[in-house]
Amino acid sequence: MNSEELQQIAEAVRLEHEKYDYEINVCMGAGCLAQHSDKFKDALAKEVESSGKRCHVRSAGCLGLCAAGPLALVDPIEVRYGHLRESDAKEVIASLGGKPVERLEMHLENYFQGQQHVVLENCGRIDPEKIEEYISRGGYEALLKALTEMDPQGVIDQIAKSGLRGRGGGGYPTGLKWGTVAKAVGSPKYVICNGDEGDPGAFMDRSVLEGDPQRVIEGMVIAAYAVGATKGYIYVRAEYPLAVSRFSASLREARRHGFLGANICGTPLLFDIEIRLGAGAFVCGEETALIASIEGKRGTPRTRPPYPAVSGLWNCPTLINNVETFANVAPILRNGAEWFAGMGTAHSKGTKVFALTGKITNTGLVEIPMGMPLREIIFSIGGGVPDGHKFKAVQTGGPSGGCLPEEHLDLNISYDALIGAGSMMGSGGMIVMDDTSCMVNVARFFVEFCMTESCGKCIPCRAGTAQMFGLLSKICNGEASHQDLDLLIDLCDVVKNTSLCGLGQTAPNPVLSTLRYFRDEYLEHIDHHRCPAGVCACNARTPKAELAEVTV
Amino acid sequence: MSASVDVKTLVIDGVDVSARQDQTVLDVARENNIFIPTLCHLEGLSEVGACRLCLVEIKGSPKLFPACVLKVEEGMEVITHSERLLHYRQTILELLFAERNHVCAVCVANGNCELQTIAQSQRLTHVRLPYRNPKLPVDLSHERFAADHNRCILCTRCVRVCAEIEGAHVWDVMGRGIDSMVITDLNDPWGSSSCTRCGKCVQVCPTGALFDKSKVGVSHPKSPEFLPYLNLMREEQ
């Protein structure tokens, strides 16, 4: 494959599209499919045939606003329809050329204004299983550019200059990681893509894998060229069957076009990717546990150093990055490091995809430039809290993150600002809570999650989270004393500082952040056996309450 | 002449010590009679760094490091005993005592138990945490040995000795988190498992979780000291 052939493919796709006046992209992501978007698509196709209109119906990836599914986007008039049913197909096709169907149209100026799509630029615009459509939108240009015009060190320099940091949560500088693996001694070298997205309420990686899988493959091949790897693995959780089937179809397509295998694009580069399925363990998102799992061992983390960059998969140098990190690679090489570094803040460059969920009007996938205030994401893009309720907190970073209250809403999203406020970027889950949420109960939920997902290897995480869960349950039930609260705080400190891996070290964060900002709610449960939000059943008869009754 | 090995000098608890570059801080500390508590570590087995009792401070870093896997570095200043470390070690021991049913008075290992000894050395007087009192099985199916899961601390010494030294890999870990259990084969009774009856797991078990049936009611000291010698002899062969 050379650039002329790429252009020929792109040209062929363009000519094909010229045959149509309209293109309707129907979302075939897991969320919309669950609401039968496939039936709607079939109905559309039938309608198009009978109406004789020059319209192309496409199975596309995620269109963003998942709560309003099934969704469809009509090109080129940029009309978005939501809540589509099979019976709406006739009306939608009939409206082409005239006024859009008012009943189904969604007015989402606020939702898209302020968003900046880099990772999601093709999501919902292409058929994820057709490599030609990816190529027609600039796909694999970056790989060809890297292979023909740049040496491996040049690629690493570009990534380093762009300021890209790991999107899995840690925020480690990607260029530095690539450079380390490139310099590491050992053969063969491996590239691993971490798609074991397990945070509650997070679905960014799934949407990218379902909507634009070729982008991840391109990023991985570029990485392999840069670090000198010959074999790649993508570790996807088995709970994402659609992402897995689309990705394996995409791997076949990429092989067929010579982007994987031997002599990639006519150069001596040899690289192929294999899919490994996770068996439902959250801890396998931790890099050393993930590597153990790929090796066929029990998925438990090990102490670092040595880091995987030096000794990873089968003790060989291994580059391990998140899906979203790899998805950023091709645009950086295509548009230049300066372009990427032009977005975001001083130390957090580019954009970040968030899965906006919880008590929010516009639930879905958003991609925003780093540095955007939380308030804008929640109230402008997200449309605020529905049903007249009051905003209370936003939870970022999954079970490792924290809850930020109203007064932190003007915080500009960046790795360092979020950590400073007691939360973290995490992989991109963003859960909005209103006044019907009890913060103690929220903390208990996340600690329970960490308790059941702990691998059980080290004692502080295994037994510590279980004890923390017990104490939090006691507080929720209105049975706790101040000594219990002190003990909880002490345990948080121990678990945070003595656990072996990131899961344990960050497990106390939801407790610590809610204690920092919502201590009054904890005290209300303890002192007055009352849950301010009315969530917890605090009416357990406590000795204190009984005493009060007796004196009356 | 063997290949040259670099020698490093470092400071542990204010004492200047020297070490080969491939040594861990724990090795060097023990050589110099500086006591660091450990439960999962055992000389002769691979390190897992799981019990977190050997965590030490390094001057200039807010993080704690497990001494059993921490390689020595030139000029490193290690602190193995501080108020903070003592508190963490005590809390970890409390977590262990509250996790399962550790009742010394009725335990076959009473007086010969590493958990008990370390708790005494760390001046643990009471447990602040509620006991979880889980209902756990006792496997008496083996003709010579028994496994009492109530006393297991999941140090995985038995798993490692069986896989690495005996080469049988009968023991492994099942489940996750607080529900983890050591099992023989695919959770078969020990007596009908592929056990070679060598008894190494019993000798390395730090508590009374694995014990010799014939020792019930009498003193049951364990002798894990055979491991380094065994490894040495195998290397020479």
Coordinates of C-alpha atoms in Angstrom, one line a residue, chain A residues 286 288 300-307 457 500-501, chain B residues 47-50 52 66 68-70:
Chain A
E286 CA -3.8 -2.5 36.0
T288 CA 1.1 -5.7 35.4
T300 CA -2.8 -10.1 39.9
P301 CA -0.5 -7.1 39.9
R302 CA 3.1 -7.4 40.9
T303 CA 5.4 -4.8 42.4
R304 CA 7.1 -2.3 40.1
P305 CA 10.0 -1.8 39.3
P306 CA 10.7 -3.4 36.9
Y307 CA 8.2 -1.5 34.8
K457 CA -3.1 -10.5 46.9
L500 CA 0.5 -3.0 46.4
C501 CA -1.1 -1.6 43.3
Chain B
E47 CA 9.1 -12.7 46.1
V48 CA 5.5 -11.6 45.8
G49 CA 5.7 -8.4 48.0
A50 CA 2.1 -9.1 49.2
R52 CA 3.3 -5.2 53.1
P66 CA 8.6 -3.2 50.2
C68 CA 11.8 -7.7 50.0
V69 CA 11.8 -6.5 46.4
L70 CA 13.6 -3.2 46.8

